[in-house]
Each structure stands twice: as C-alpha cells, then as structure tokens.
Amino acid sequence: MKIKNSIGFPSQGELINFIYKAAGVLPRKYGSQDKMDEKTKKTVQKALARLAAEEGNLNNNFGELIRLLSSSLSDHISNQKIRFSIGEVLFDVLEVYKQVLRDDGTYFSKKETMKWFLSTYLISRVDFSVKKHLLRFNVLADNLFCPDGDWFLPSIHDDEVEYPLAKAMHWAYELCETSCNNFHYPDKSPSADHVRQEQNLENALNWLNGKSLPSLATLLSNFNFSFGTLEKCEDKKSKKIISEDKRESIRIVLFIARASTFIFKEILENYGITYLKEVCDQYRRYAGYLSEEIQPIEAEIESYINSQQLSRFEIDQLWFEQIPRYFSWLADKQIYIVKEIETYISSSNTISPAIVDGLVKQHGSWATISIIDFINRQNSLPFPENFPDYLFKGLELKDGTQVSKDQIEQFGTELKHGQADLYLPWILDWIYGAFYYRNKQYEIAYPFFKSAFEAARYCAGKDQYKLVNQYVQLAAKNNKRSDFKKGIEWAQFLGIEIRWLRKDEPTEEKLDFVFYMMKTANYGAL
C-alpha cells in the first residue's frame, strides 16, 4: 500500500485501519475461515466508518475499536494477559500520535511525515510500551514458549529479507519436533483429508517464501488443523501430541510475527531496504539500552517476592502496581536528560562526545542516547525554502488589527509564488477569517475558519489551539451546531481546552451552555 503524498499526518481513521490490517482481523466480505461473526463485522465496519468520518466522540470511537480488536483476538488467542498487553500498547501508540498532532505539526508529505514519526517517536515508544506491559501483566509467569532473540524483526542479508512470520513458522516446527512438510501434511491414510493438507502445505510454503501474507484466521486455522491432524495421525512416526501450552504459544507468536511482517513489508514498499535496515538497527539498539535499565527493576521486584509468601494473585498484583511506577521514573529520567542536554547546547551550541560519555555513565545509554538521537533528528529537519518566514509573517498578519485586505491578497500571492501554500494550507484562510471576524462579519468569516480548521488538523501542531477555539466560536455564532460539536470533539481528542468548557465532561447540557455563550458573547479582536 503506497502512502499518499498530501501534507500532514495520517488521519485517525487511516491509523486504526492500518492497525486492523496489521492484526489481520479487518472484516472481509468473503473468507470461510474468518471467525468474526456478521454482527461483529457490521459493528467494526460501522465504527471504522464513524472514525474515518470523524463523527461522535473520537476518543470513545477509537477506544471502542481497540476493544473490538481485543474481542476479535479472543477468538484466536485465549491468554488474557497477552490480549490486555496488546490493547495497552495500542492505546500508548494512540497517545503519542495525539501528542505529536497537538504539539509538533508537519510540513512534510504524509509519506515523509510517517517516516519521521516512526524514527523520531514510534520506535522508542513501542519498545518502551511492549516491555512495560509484558512486565506489568506478569506474562512471564504463564510459562509461554517463545523464540530466542529478536525474531519479531526481519533479518536482512545481501538485500534478501527473511520476515518474522517465516522465522516464527520455522520455530513452531522445531517446537513440535517435526518438519514443515510433516507438520502440514502428515497423514497419508485413506481417511485423511488430503485436499486440505495439500492446500495447507502449499499455503505454508508460500508464507515461508514471503509470496503472500494470510489473514490471521487463515494462518491460525492452518496450524490448528495440523495440531489436530498430528494428534490423530495413524502413522506412528508422524503422530505428535502438541500440548495446549505449546499450541497457545505458537498462536501468540504467529499473531505477533504476522503483524510485524505486515508492518515491515509496508516499510520496505514505501521507503526501501536501506531504511528498513535503519529501522531494525534502531529498534535493536534502543531495545538493548532499555533492557539494561529493566534488569535491576526486575531483580528488585523478584527479590521482594522471594522474601515474601505471596499467592499467585498477589504476585500478579504486585507487578501490576509497581511496574507503572518504575517506568514513570524511567520517563522522568529522560525528561531530566533533556534539560541537562539543553543546558549544554544553550551554553556552547553543541554537546561534545566527552559530555555524552559522562551522561551515559551517570544516567545510562537508554535515557541519554535516545534523547540525543531525538534532538539531532529535530535539528536536522530540512525546512522548505523560506518556510519559517512565511509562517511567522502569516501569523503576524492573522493577529494584526490594522491589516488590510490588500495586504492579505499580496501575502496569498507570495505564498503561491514560493509554493508555501502547499506546506501551509491553513494559514491564508485563517488570516481572512480573522480579518472578517474583526470587522464583525461573522457569516463571511465562518467559511474561512472552517476551511482553515479542516486543513490544519493533521499538520498545524501547536497553532491549532487558537484556531480550534476560534472555529468553535464562529460555528456557534453562525448557528452551525453540527460543526460546533465537530470542533469540540476534535479538541477533546487532542486534549485542547475550549473556552467555557475547559476540562468539564461535554454533556449535552454543558454543550448547550457553551454554544449559547459563544453565540452571544463578544470577545472583541481574536
């Protein structure tokens, strides 16, 4: 799937669709092995459509889809701790996505924005989140089987890629002490379902070779069928009794491997093999740094457990309560490092290798190196030509009380001439809207504010705070109740406070009050 090149971040609808595709449970019209019942399919499709159209409470819509995803996974994976961990990781991804939408903004195409977001934020956050929730839910206590090493990453040799799904399948055959052929096509007896076994083996070979990627239902149906066939096999040499703990472990590993394979194939298709290698190397480095931080935390908790007589429930509860505190401390450590590094940079405009070594010795590689990488990436971003000049001049015109229409028109010409209108698709309409608002021409101002709001949501970053508030206000003054609510919902999604509402729950009664106040109050100049 090629990423479109419009300016901005992917929409929340695109994000949740990508998550469903990666999980392999996106509802399909056809597919006999799809376990999702028709009612659930319709519920998921309706929720996806609502989120894509950005209707209703966006946080609730996104949360509902994550819960529906977890429910879909319960058809395939019975381990609750794993499902809870997956859900929490996805909510963490949503939080960092909202944070960046709210604070950073972008002037890149959607494709380049996603590349920047992945390297600058997502790799570090996903590793942090996965480790946090696996420990928090004490998954290790369930004694699940798992491949060694970083099996969930591709292996790249001479530009040949072995994806995680192939690694996971080879591991599953080893765990079952059999070969691929014997696992999928073990029984040659007259009563065996040869057509199904032949098809399963053919599919498995295609997946191993990376020729196709199955849905989760198709993948696990294939393996579940073989578990049963091996157990009933009349050939004693082929017969295998695969314990339920091994079966569940294989299903979990296959799910993770299939999802990561989908993600890394998308990265390769959109950015090429050089960047795919960079992503894998960065993840490995950060994972190694964070593991160094986590080892003493695990040792401390385990030491306490060993000194007490605790039930299994109490042990799980201890991990559940303590891990968020430890990981909050790790996050605070990074915040401290940011301030330390900014102090060095402000005094000398650089940070020497000797200073970096000192910070690493004092605070560890994870807190130091990942933050320095982050700062270097931010400082090395290429600005479009004269972009800051256009942005600052535009904001100045938007706020100017003596600005004339001729000045705005001239600025619009400059934007187009410098092609800055491609990177600032929201600024000119906002300036016009503010101009007409100051002249109390609210009806004329409103379409400009609406256009600016729509264009700014996925690229304007911090500048959205004022724009969203003004859009909501003008929607009320023009009696546009539906648009007013849409602005409120977007503000709630990003965590932007709206005048008269602030942090209150947006009940219908409260929204009626805010709508009335904004419709009737005169705030003077914007």
Short mmCIF file of C-alpha atoms in Angstrom, two decimals:
data_model
loop_
_atom_site.label_atom_id
_atom_site.label_comp_id
_atom_site.label_asym_id
_atom_site.label_seq_id
_atom_site.Cartn_x
_atom_site.Cartn_y
_atom_site.Cartn_z
CA MET A 1 0.00 0.00 0.00
CA LYS A 2 1.64 3.23 -1.16
CA ILE A 3 1.22 6.14 1.27
CA LYS A 4 -0.41 9.21 -0.28
CA ASN A 5 1.66 12.38 -0.51
CA SER A 6 -0.70 15.04 0.85
CA ILE A 7 0.79 17.24 3.60
CA GLY A 8 0.23 16.06 7.17
CA PHE A 9 -0.06 13.06 9.41
CA PRO A 10 -2.28 10.08 8.60
CA SER A 11 -5.82 10.59 9.87
CA GLN A 12 -7.04 8.62 12.87
CA GLY A 13 -9.22 6.59 10.50
CA GLU A 14 -6.15 5.65 8.47
CA LEU A 15 -4.26 4.81 11.66
CA ILE A 16 -6.88 2.41 13.04
CA ASN A 17 -7.35 0.82 9.59
CA PHE A 18 -3.61 0.17 9.47
CA ILE A 19 -3.74 -1.39 12.96
CA TYR A 20 -6.59 -3.70 11.91
CA LYS A 21 -4.76 -4.71 8.74
CA ALA A 22 -1.58 -5.39 10.71
CA ALA A 23 -3.55 -7.54 13.17
CA GLY A 24 -5.05 -9.43 10.24
CA VAL A 25 -8.63 -9.17 11.50
CA LEU A 26 -10.04 -6.48 9.23
CA PRO A 27 -13.56 -7.63 8.25
CA ARG A 28 -13.76 -9.08 4.75
CA LYS A 29 -16.73 -9.84 2.52
CA TYR A 30 -15.53 -13.34 1.82
CA GLY A 31 -13.44 -15.94 3.62
CA SER A 32 -14.82 -19.09 5.18
CA GLN A 33 -12.05 -19.21 7.77
CA ASP A 34 -12.84 -15.76 9.12
CA LYS A 35 -14.20 -16.34 12.63
CA MET A 36 -15.64 -12.84 13.03
CA ASP A 37 -19.43 -13.21 13.10
CA GLU A 38 -21.62 -11.00 10.93
CA LYS A 39 -22.87 -8.88 13.83
CA THR A 40 -19.32 -8.10 14.97
CA LYS A 41 -18.26 -7.41 11.38
CA LYS A 42 -21.03 -4.85 10.98
CA THR A 43 -20.17 -3.28 14.34
CA VAL A 44 -16.49 -2.98 13.38
CA GLN A 45 -17.28 -1.64 9.90
CA LYS A 46 -19.68 0.93 11.34
CA ALA A 47 -17.14 2.02 13.99
CA LEU A 48 -14.39 2.29 11.34
CA ALA A 49 -16.68 4.39 9.14
CA ARG A 50 -17.57 6.69 12.05
CA LEU A 51 -13.93 7.22 12.91
CA ALA A 52 -12.99 7.82 9.27
CA ALA A 53 -15.78 10.42 9.05
CA GLU A 54 -14.73 11.76 12.48
CA GLU A 55 -18.25 11.59 13.86
CA GLY A 56 -19.06 11.48 17.55
CA ASN A 57 -16.64 11.21 20.47
CA LEU A 58 -13.33 10.43 18.76
CA ASN A 59 -11.64 9.05 21.90
CA ASN A 60 -14.59 6.75 22.54
CA ASN A 61 -14.70 5.63 18.90
CA PHE A 62 -11.01 4.78 18.91
CA GLY A 63 -11.32 3.03 22.27
CA GLU A 64 -14.29 1.01 21.03
CA LEU A 65 -12.29 -0.19 18.02
CA ILE A 66 -9.36 -1.25 20.20
CA ARG A 67 -11.78 -3.19 22.43
CA LEU A 68 -13.41 -4.78 19.37
CA LEU A 69 -9.95 -5.77 18.16
CA SER A 70 -9.21 -7.39 21.51
CA SER A 71 -12.55 -9.20 21.32
CA SER A 72 -11.70 -10.44 17.81
CA LEU A 73 -8.34 -11.72 19.04
CA SER A 74 -10.10 -13.70 21.78
CA ASP A 75 -11.39 -16.00 19.02
CA HIS A 76 -7.79 -16.96 18.33
CA ILE A 77 -5.76 -16.25 21.49
CA SER A 78 -7.07 -17.32 24.87
CA ASN A 79 -4.30 -15.77 27.02
CA GLN A 80 -5.88 -12.70 28.58
CA LYS A 81 -2.59 -11.15 29.65
CA ILE A 82 -1.35 -11.11 26.07
CA ARG A 83 -4.58 -9.53 24.81
CA PHE A 84 -4.51 -6.91 27.57
CA SER A 85 -0.88 -6.12 26.76
CA ILE A 86 -1.67 -5.69 23.07
CA GLY A 87 -4.56 -3.35 23.87
CA GLU A 88 -2.44 -1.22 26.21
CA VAL A 89 0.37 -0.94 23.67
CA LEU A 90 -2.12 0.28 21.07
CA PHE A 91 -3.52 2.88 23.47
CA ASP A 92 0.06 4.08 24.12
CA VAL A 93 0.59 4.41 20.36
CA LEU A 94 -2.61 6.48 20.18
CA GLU A 95 -1.36 8.76 22.97
CA VAL A 96 1.97 9.51 21.30
CA TYR A 97 0.14 10.06 17.99
CA LYS A 98 -2.19 12.60 19.63
CA GLN A 99 0.75 14.27 21.39
CA VAL A 100 2.60 14.80 18.12
CA LEU A 101 -0.53 16.02 16.32
CA ARG A 102 -1.09 18.53 19.11
CA ASP A 103 2.49 19.72 19.64
CA ASP A 104 4.68 19.16 16.56
CA GLY A 105 2.81 19.59 13.35
CA THR A 106 4.48 18.94 9.99
CA TYR A 107 5.29 20.48 6.63
CA PHE A 108 6.20 17.12 5.08
CA SER A 109 4.13 14.93 2.80
CA LYS A 110 2.20 12.20 4.56
CA LYS A 111 4.80 9.66 3.44
CA GLU A 112 7.77 11.64 4.78
CA THR A 113 5.85 12.59 7.94
CA MET A 114 5.26 8.93 8.73
CA LYS A 115 8.96 8.17 8.20
CA TRP A 116 9.91 10.99 10.58
CA PHE A 117 7.28 9.94 13.14
CA LEU A 118 8.46 6.34 13.06
CA SER A 119 12.15 7.15 13.60
CA THR A 120 11.69 10.07 15.98
CA TYR A 121 8.92 8.79 18.25
CA LEU A 122 7.37 5.43 17.46
CA ILE A 123 10.31 3.01 17.57
CA SER A 124 11.38 4.11 21.02
CA ARG A 125 7.82 4.30 22.34
CA VAL A 126 6.73 0.87 21.07
CA ASP A 127 9.74 -0.85 22.63
CA PHE A 128 9.12 1.00 25.93
CA SER A 129 5.41 0.17 25.86
CA VAL A 130 5.81 -3.52 24.97
CA LYS A 131 8.34 -4.12 27.75
CA LYS A 132 6.25 -2.17 30.24
CA HIS A 133 3.01 -4.06 29.69
CA LEU A 134 4.54 -7.53 29.42
CA LEU A 135 6.08 -6.92 32.84
CA ARG A 136 3.01 -5.17 34.22
CA PHE A 137 0.76 -8.13 33.40
CA ASN A 138 3.48 -10.58 34.55
CA VAL A 139 3.26 -12.52 31.29
CA LEU A 140 6.43 -14.48 32.07
CA ALA A 141 4.59 -16.23 34.93
CA ASP A 142 2.42 -18.03 32.37
CA ASN A 143 5.47 -20.01 31.14
CA LEU A 144 4.74 -19.45 27.48
CA PHE A 145 7.21 -20.66 24.85
CA CYS A 146 8.94 -18.06 22.71
CA PRO A 147 11.69 -17.98 20.06
CA ASP A 148 15.11 -16.66 21.08
CA GLY A 149 16.45 -13.27 20.07
CA ASP A 150 14.76 -10.55 18.05
CA TRP A 151 12.65 -12.95 15.98
CA PHE A 152 9.97 -10.25 15.58
CA LEU A 153 12.34 -8.19 13.39
CA PRO A 154 13.30 -9.03 9.80
CA SER A 155 16.76 -10.46 9.10
CA ILE A 156 18.41 -8.81 6.10
CA HIS A 157 21.36 -10.38 4.29
CA ASP A 158 22.61 -9.03 0.93
CA ASP A 159 19.27 -7.28 0.43
CA GLU A 160 17.39 -10.54 0.98
CA VAL A 161 14.75 -10.22 3.69
CA GLU A 162 13.58 -13.03 5.99
CA TYR A 163 10.41 -11.79 7.64
CA PRO A 164 9.27 -12.59 11.20
CA LEU A 165 6.44 -14.85 10.02
CA ALA A 166 8.91 -17.23 8.33
CA LYS A 167 11.08 -17.22 11.48
CA ALA A 168 8.05 -17.95 13.67
CA MET A 169 6.90 -20.82 11.46
CA HIS A 170 10.34 -22.47 11.46
CA TRP A 171 10.41 -22.10 15.26
CA ALA A 172 6.94 -23.69 15.54
CA TYR A 173 8.06 -26.74 13.57
CA GLU A 174 11.11 -27.12 15.82
CA LEU A 175 8.99 -26.76 18.94
CA CYS A 176 6.73 -29.54 17.62
CA GLU A 177 9.82 -31.62 16.73
CA THR A 178 8.80 -32.03 13.11
CA SER A 179 9.37 -30.56 9.66
CA CYS A 180 7.23 -28.18 7.63
CA ASN A 181 6.13 -30.99 5.30
CA ASN A 182 5.26 -33.38 8.09
CA PHE A 183 3.52 -30.68 10.14
CA HIS A 184 1.13 -29.63 7.38
CA TYR A 185 0.80 -32.94 5.51
CA PRO A 186 1.48 -35.76 7.97
CA ASP A 187 -1.26 -38.30 7.39
CA LYS A 188 -1.35 -40.41 4.23
CA SER A 189 -4.17 -42.69 5.44
CA PRO A 190 -7.28 -43.23 3.29
CA SER A 191 -9.44 -41.37 5.80
CA ALA A 192 -7.22 -38.25 5.79
CA ASP A 193 -8.33 -35.00 4.22
CA HIS A 194 -5.61 -34.93 1.55
CA VAL A 195 -7.05 -31.90 -0.29
CA ARG A 196 -6.98 -29.78 2.88
CA GLN A 197 -3.49 -30.97 3.84
CA GLU A 198 -2.10 -30.35 0.34
CA GLN A 199 -3.60 -26.86 0.33
CA ASN A 200 -2.29 -26.13 3.84
CA LEU A 201 1.23 -27.18 2.86
CA GLU A 202 1.14 -25.17 -0.34
CA ASN A 203 -0.05 -22.09 1.58
CA ALA A 204 2.59 -22.56 4.28
CA LEU A 205 5.37 -22.74 1.69
CA ASN A 206 4.09 -19.51 0.11
CA TRP A 207 4.10 -17.79 3.51
CA LEU A 208 7.59 -19.06 4.29
CA ASN A 209 8.84 -17.68 0.97
CA GLY A 210 7.14 -14.34 1.56
CA LYS A 211 4.95 -14.69 -1.53
CA SER A 212 1.74 -13.90 0.33
CA LEU A 213 0.52 -12.87 3.77
CA PRO A 214 -2.60 -14.61 5.13
CA SER A 215 -5.29 -13.19 7.34
CA LEU A 216 -4.90 -14.16 10.99
CA ALA A 217 -7.88 -16.52 10.77
CA THR A 218 -6.44 -18.30 7.73
CA LEU A 219 -2.99 -18.59 9.30
CA LEU A 220 -4.19 -19.99 12.62
CA SER A 221 -6.81 -22.22 11.02
CA ASN A 222 -4.00 -23.87 9.07
CA PHE A 223 -1.95 -24.52 12.21
CA ASN A 224 -4.91 -25.55 14.35
CA PHE A 225 -5.92 -28.09 11.71
CA SER A 226 -2.41 -29.57 11.78
CA PHE A 227 -2.41 -29.76 15.59
CA GLY A 228 -5.50 -31.96 15.35
CA THR A 229 -4.24 -33.98 12.39
CA LEU A 230 -0.89 -34.74 14.04
CA GLU A 231 -2.68 -35.93 17.18
CA LYS A 232 -4.98 -38.30 15.24
CA CYS A 233 -2.33 -39.42 12.78
CA GLU A 234 -2.30 -43.20 12.13
CA ASP A 235 1.39 -43.13 11.14
CA LYS A 236 3.24 -43.55 14.45
CA LYS A 237 6.35 -41.80 13.18
CA SER A 238 4.33 -38.73 12.21
CA LYS A 239 2.00 -38.71 15.21
CA LYS A 240 2.59 -35.85 17.65
CA ILE A 241 0.69 -34.76 20.75
CA ILE A 242 1.15 -30.98 20.92
CA SER A 243 0.36 -29.73 24.43
CA GLU A 244 -2.08 -26.86 24.80
CA ASP A 245 0.58 -24.55 26.27
CA LYS A 246 2.70 -25.10 23.13
CA ARG A 247 -0.32 -24.58 20.87
CA GLU A 248 -1.22 -21.32 22.59
CA SER A 249 2.39 -20.14 22.47
CA ILE A 250 2.56 -20.87 18.74
CA ARG A 251 -0.68 -19.00 18.10
CA ILE A 252 0.58 -15.95 20.02
CA VAL A 253 3.97 -15.95 18.29
CA LEU A 254 2.33 -16.36 14.87
CA PHE A 255 0.00 -13.43 15.56
CA ILE A 256 2.88 -11.14 16.55
CA ALA A 257 5.03 -12.36 13.64
CA ARG A 258 2.23 -11.85 11.12
CA ALA A 259 1.56 -8.30 12.39
CA SER A 260 5.24 -7.32 12.36
CA THR A 261 5.69 -8.87 8.90
CA PHE A 262 2.83 -6.74 7.59
CA ILE A 263 4.38 -3.59 9.11
CA PHE A 264 7.89 -4.25 7.81
CA LYS A 265 6.60 -5.10 4.33
CA GLU A 266 4.86 -1.71 4.32
CA ILE A 267 8.09 0.00 5.36
CA LEU A 268 10.02 -1.76 2.60
CA GLU A 269 7.41 -0.91 -0.04
CA ASN A 270 7.26 2.77 0.88
CA TYR A 271 10.85 3.56 1.89
CA GLY A 272 13.17 0.87 0.54
CA ILE A 273 15.56 -1.64 2.04
CA THR A 274 18.13 0.87 3.33
CA TYR A 275 15.56 2.49 5.59
CA LEU A 276 14.21 -0.93 6.61
CA LYS A 277 17.71 -1.78 7.86
CA GLU A 278 17.88 1.55 9.73
CA VAL A 279 14.58 0.86 11.48
CA CYS A 280 15.66 -2.63 12.56
CA ASP A 281 19.06 -1.41 13.78
CA GLN A 282 17.48 1.47 15.70
CA TYR A 283 14.97 -0.84 17.37
CA ARG A 284 17.72 -3.30 18.35
CA ARG A 285 19.86 -0.53 19.84
CA TYR A 286 17.03 1.03 21.84
CA ALA A 287 15.78 -2.38 22.98
CA GLY A 288 19.28 -3.23 24.24
CA TYR A 289 19.57 0.08 26.11
CA LEU A 290 16.16 -0.31 27.73
CA SER A 291 16.85 -3.93 28.74
CA GLU A 292 19.86 -2.69 30.72
CA GLU A 293 17.55 -0.34 32.63
CA ILE A 294 14.91 -3.00 33.23
CA GLN A 295 17.14 -5.79 34.57
CA PRO A 296 17.70 -4.20 38.01
CA ILE A 297 13.98 -3.32 38.22
CA GLU A 298 13.00 -6.95 37.61
CA ALA A 299 15.65 -8.14 40.07
CA GLU A 300 14.37 -5.79 42.78
CA ILE A 301 10.75 -6.91 42.40
CA GLU A 302 11.70 -10.60 42.21
CA SER A 303 13.90 -10.24 45.31
CA TYR A 304 10.95 -8.84 47.24
CA ILE A 305 8.68 -11.63 46.00
CA ASN A 306 11.20 -14.26 47.07
CA SER A 307 11.34 -12.76 50.56
CA GLN A 308 7.57 -12.97 50.99
CA GLN A 309 4.94 -15.69 50.96
CA LEU A 310 2.63 -14.40 48.26
CA SER A 311 -0.16 -16.04 46.31
CA ARG A 312 -0.17 -16.03 42.51
CA PHE A 313 -2.81 -13.30 42.57
CA GLU A 314 -0.74 -11.17 44.97
CA ILE A 315 2.36 -11.58 42.80
CA ASP A 316 0.46 -10.51 39.69
CA GLN A 317 -0.97 -7.57 41.60
CA LEU A 318 2.49 -6.54 42.77
CA TRP A 319 3.84 -6.42 39.20
CA PHE A 320 0.70 -4.61 38.03
CA GLU A 321 1.09 -1.88 40.67
CA GLN A 322 4.87 -1.48 40.74
CA ILE A 323 5.83 -1.55 37.06
CA PRO A 324 3.98 1.71 36.14
CA ARG A 325 5.84 3.47 38.98
CA TYR A 326 9.22 2.25 37.81
CA PHE A 327 8.51 3.11 34.18
CA SER A 328 7.24 6.53 35.19
CA TRP A 329 10.59 7.03 36.89
CA LEU A 330 12.35 6.00 33.67
CA ALA A 331 10.30 8.55 31.69
CA ASP A 332 11.15 11.26 34.24
CA LYS A 333 14.79 10.33 33.80
CA GLN A 334 14.54 11.15 30.12
CA ILE A 335 12.89 14.49 30.89
CA TYR A 336 15.80 15.31 33.21
CA ILE A 337 18.31 14.39 30.49
CA VAL A 338 16.52 16.69 28.03
CA LYS A 339 17.03 19.62 30.42
CA GLU A 340 20.68 18.68 31.00
CA ILE A 341 21.42 18.48 27.28
CA GLU A 342 19.54 21.73 26.54
CA THR A 343 21.74 23.45 29.17
CA TYR A 344 24.90 22.28 27.41
CA ILE A 345 23.59 23.25 23.98
CA SER A 346 22.45 26.72 25.12
CA SER A 347 25.90 27.48 26.56
CA SER A 348 28.07 26.10 23.72
CA ASN A 349 25.60 25.34 20.91
CA THR A 350 26.96 21.78 20.83
CA ILE A 351 27.44 18.74 23.02
CA SER A 352 30.84 17.05 22.92
CA PRO A 353 31.47 13.27 22.92
CA ALA A 354 33.07 13.64 26.36
CA ILE A 355 29.86 15.14 27.76
CA VAL A 356 27.80 12.37 26.14
CA ASP A 357 30.07 9.72 27.69
CA GLY A 358 29.68 11.37 31.08
CA LEU A 359 25.89 11.44 30.81
CA VAL A 360 25.84 7.79 29.71
CA LYS A 361 27.97 6.75 32.70
CA GLN A 362 25.77 8.72 35.08
CA HIS A 363 22.30 8.06 33.62
CA GLY A 364 22.66 5.09 31.25
CA SER A 365 22.54 4.71 27.46
CA TRP A 366 18.76 4.49 27.15
CA ALA A 367 17.99 7.85 28.76
CA THR A 368 20.93 9.61 27.09
CA ILE A 369 21.45 8.20 23.58
CA SER A 370 17.77 8.06 22.61
CA ILE A 371 17.31 11.72 23.65
CA ILE A 372 20.42 12.85 21.77
CA ASP A 373 19.15 10.97 18.72
CA PHE A 374 15.80 12.73 19.11
CA ILE A 375 17.40 16.20 19.34
CA ASN A 376 19.68 15.50 16.37
CA ARG A 377 16.71 14.42 14.27
CA GLN A 378 14.75 17.53 15.20
CA ASN A 379 17.70 19.83 14.46
CA SER A 380 18.47 18.20 11.13
CA LEU A 381 14.96 18.54 9.67
CA PRO A 382 15.14 20.26 6.28
CA PHE A 383 12.86 23.30 6.12
CA PRO A 384 11.20 24.12 2.80
CA GLU A 385 12.72 27.30 1.41
CA ASN A 386 11.72 30.38 3.49
CA PHE A 387 9.14 28.29 5.39
CA PRO A 388 9.69 29.98 8.80
CA ASP A 389 9.43 33.44 7.17
CA TYR A 390 6.09 32.60 5.58
CA LEU A 391 4.78 31.05 8.81
CA PHE A 392 5.76 33.98 11.06
CA LYS A 393 4.54 36.59 8.59
CA GLY A 394 1.26 34.72 8.23
CA LEU A 395 0.70 34.54 11.99
CA GLU A 396 1.58 38.23 12.28
CA LEU A 397 -0.98 39.15 9.62
CA LYS A 398 -3.57 36.93 11.29
CA ASP A 399 -3.14 38.82 14.59
CA GLY A 400 -2.71 42.31 13.10
CA THR A 401 -5.54 44.70 13.92
CA GLN A 402 -4.59 47.17 11.16
CA VAL A 403 -4.14 44.63 8.39
CA SER A 404 -5.85 45.47 5.08
CA LYS A 405 -7.43 43.11 2.59
CA ASP A 406 -4.83 44.19 0.00
CA GLN A 407 -2.02 43.06 2.33
CA ILE A 408 -3.68 39.66 2.75
CA GLU A 409 -4.12 39.27 -1.01
CA GLN A 410 -0.45 40.19 -1.53
CA PHE A 411 0.60 37.60 1.04
CA GLY A 412 -1.53 34.99 -0.73
CA THR A 413 0.29 35.77 -3.98
CA GLU A 414 3.65 35.41 -2.21
CA LEU A 415 2.59 32.07 -0.74
CA LYS A 416 1.68 30.67 -4.15
CA HIS A 417 4.77 32.11 -5.81
CA GLY A 418 7.00 30.49 -3.17
CA GLN A 419 4.87 27.30 -3.22
CA ALA A 420 4.49 27.72 0.54
CA ASP A 421 0.74 27.31 0.17
CA LEU A 422 1.49 23.56 -0.20
CA TYR A 423 3.16 23.46 3.25
CA LEU A 424 0.84 25.94 4.96
CA PRO A 425 -2.56 25.01 3.55
CA TRP A 426 -4.35 26.51 6.56
CA ILE A 427 -2.68 29.88 7.08
CA LEU A 428 -4.28 32.08 4.39
CA ASP A 429 -7.88 31.09 5.19
CA TRP A 430 -7.19 31.72 8.87
CA ILE A 431 -5.91 35.23 8.08
CA TYR A 432 -9.01 36.01 6.03
CA GLY A 433 -11.27 34.58 8.71
CA ALA A 434 -9.63 36.70 11.42
CA PHE A 435 -9.89 39.79 9.19
CA TYR A 436 -13.63 39.41 8.69
CA TYR A 437 -14.16 38.49 12.35
CA ARG A 438 -12.53 41.74 13.47
CA ASN A 439 -14.98 43.54 11.20
CA LYS A 440 -17.83 41.57 12.86
CA GLN A 441 -18.68 39.95 9.53
CA TYR A 442 -19.16 36.57 11.17
CA GLU A 443 -21.09 35.00 8.32
CA ILE A 444 -18.33 35.83 5.82
CA ALA A 445 -15.60 34.82 8.28
CA TYR A 446 -17.02 31.40 9.01
CA PRO A 447 -16.25 29.53 5.74
CA PHE A 448 -12.64 30.68 6.01
CA PHE A 449 -12.37 29.39 9.58
CA LYS A 450 -13.96 26.09 8.58
CA SER A 451 -11.54 25.65 5.69
CA ALA A 452 -8.56 26.54 7.90
CA PHE A 453 -9.70 24.13 10.61
CA GLU A 454 -10.09 21.25 8.16
CA ALA A 455 -6.68 21.90 6.58
CA ALA A 456 -4.83 22.40 9.88
CA ARG A 457 -5.89 19.39 11.94
CA TYR A 458 -3.18 16.99 10.77
CA CYS A 459 -0.34 19.43 10.16
CA ALA A 460 -0.56 22.70 12.19
CA GLY A 461 0.65 21.38 15.56
CA LYS A 462 0.57 23.91 18.41
CA ASP A 463 -1.07 26.58 16.28
CA GLN A 464 -4.25 24.52 16.43
CA TYR A 465 -5.05 25.65 19.98
CA LYS A 466 -6.20 29.13 18.95
CA LEU A 467 -7.61 28.03 15.62
CA VAL A 468 -9.81 25.29 17.08
CA ASN A 469 -11.16 27.63 19.77
CA GLN A 470 -11.93 30.29 17.17
CA TYR A 471 -13.54 27.80 14.81
CA VAL A 472 -15.84 26.53 17.56
CA GLN A 473 -16.74 30.10 18.48
CA LEU A 474 -17.56 31.10 14.89
CA ALA A 475 -19.57 27.90 14.39
CA ALA A 476 -21.73 28.92 17.36
CA LYS A 477 -22.12 32.49 16.11
CA ASN A 478 -23.32 31.13 12.78
CA ASN A 479 -25.65 28.64 14.45
CA LYS A 480 -23.70 25.69 12.99
CA ARG A 481 -24.41 23.19 15.75
CA SER A 482 -23.00 20.16 13.91
CA ASP A 483 -19.71 21.92 13.08
CA PHE A 484 -19.55 23.28 16.64
CA LYS A 485 -19.72 19.73 18.01
CA LYS A 486 -17.15 18.52 15.49
CA GLY A 487 -14.72 21.16 16.70
CA ILE A 488 -15.38 20.23 20.33
CA GLU A 489 -14.82 16.54 19.56
CA TRP A 490 -11.50 17.27 17.83
CA ALA A 491 -10.40 19.42 20.78
CA GLN A 492 -11.34 16.66 23.21
CA PHE A 493 -9.41 14.13 21.11
CA LEU A 494 -6.20 16.18 21.21
CA GLY A 495 -6.63 17.48 24.75
CA ILE A 496 -7.15 21.12 23.73
CA GLU A 497 -9.16 23.14 26.25
CA ILE A 498 -12.15 25.04 24.87
CA ARG A 499 -13.33 28.28 26.44
CA TRP A 500 -16.32 27.79 28.79
CA LEU A 501 -15.87 24.03 28.66
CA ARG A 502 -12.27 23.56 29.87
CA LYS A 503 -11.93 20.09 31.39
CA ASP A 504 -15.62 19.51 32.00
CA GLU A 505 -17.37 16.48 30.52
CA PRO A 506 -19.02 17.56 27.22
CA THR A 507 -22.56 16.58 28.19
CA GLU A 508 -25.42 17.85 26.02
CA GLU A 509 -26.41 20.25 28.82
CA LYS A 510 -22.87 21.62 29.08
CA LEU A 511 -22.55 21.92 25.31
CA ASP A 512 -25.84 23.82 25.17
CA PHE A 513 -24.38 26.31 27.67
CA VAL A 514 -21.07 26.69 25.79
CA PHE A 515 -22.92 27.07 22.48
CA TYR A 516 -25.13 29.81 23.93
CA MET A 517 -22.22 31.70 25.50
CA MET A 518 -20.14 31.59 22.32
CA LYS A 519 -23.08 32.57 20.18
CA THR A 520 -23.94 35.64 22.24
CA ALA A 521 -20.65 36.79 23.77
CA ASN A 522 -18.49 39.39 22.01
CA TYR A 523 -14.77 38.80 22.57
CA GLY A 524 -13.55 41.73 20.51
CA ALA A 525 -10.42 41.06 18.48
CA LEU A 526 -9.32 37.46 18.11
#
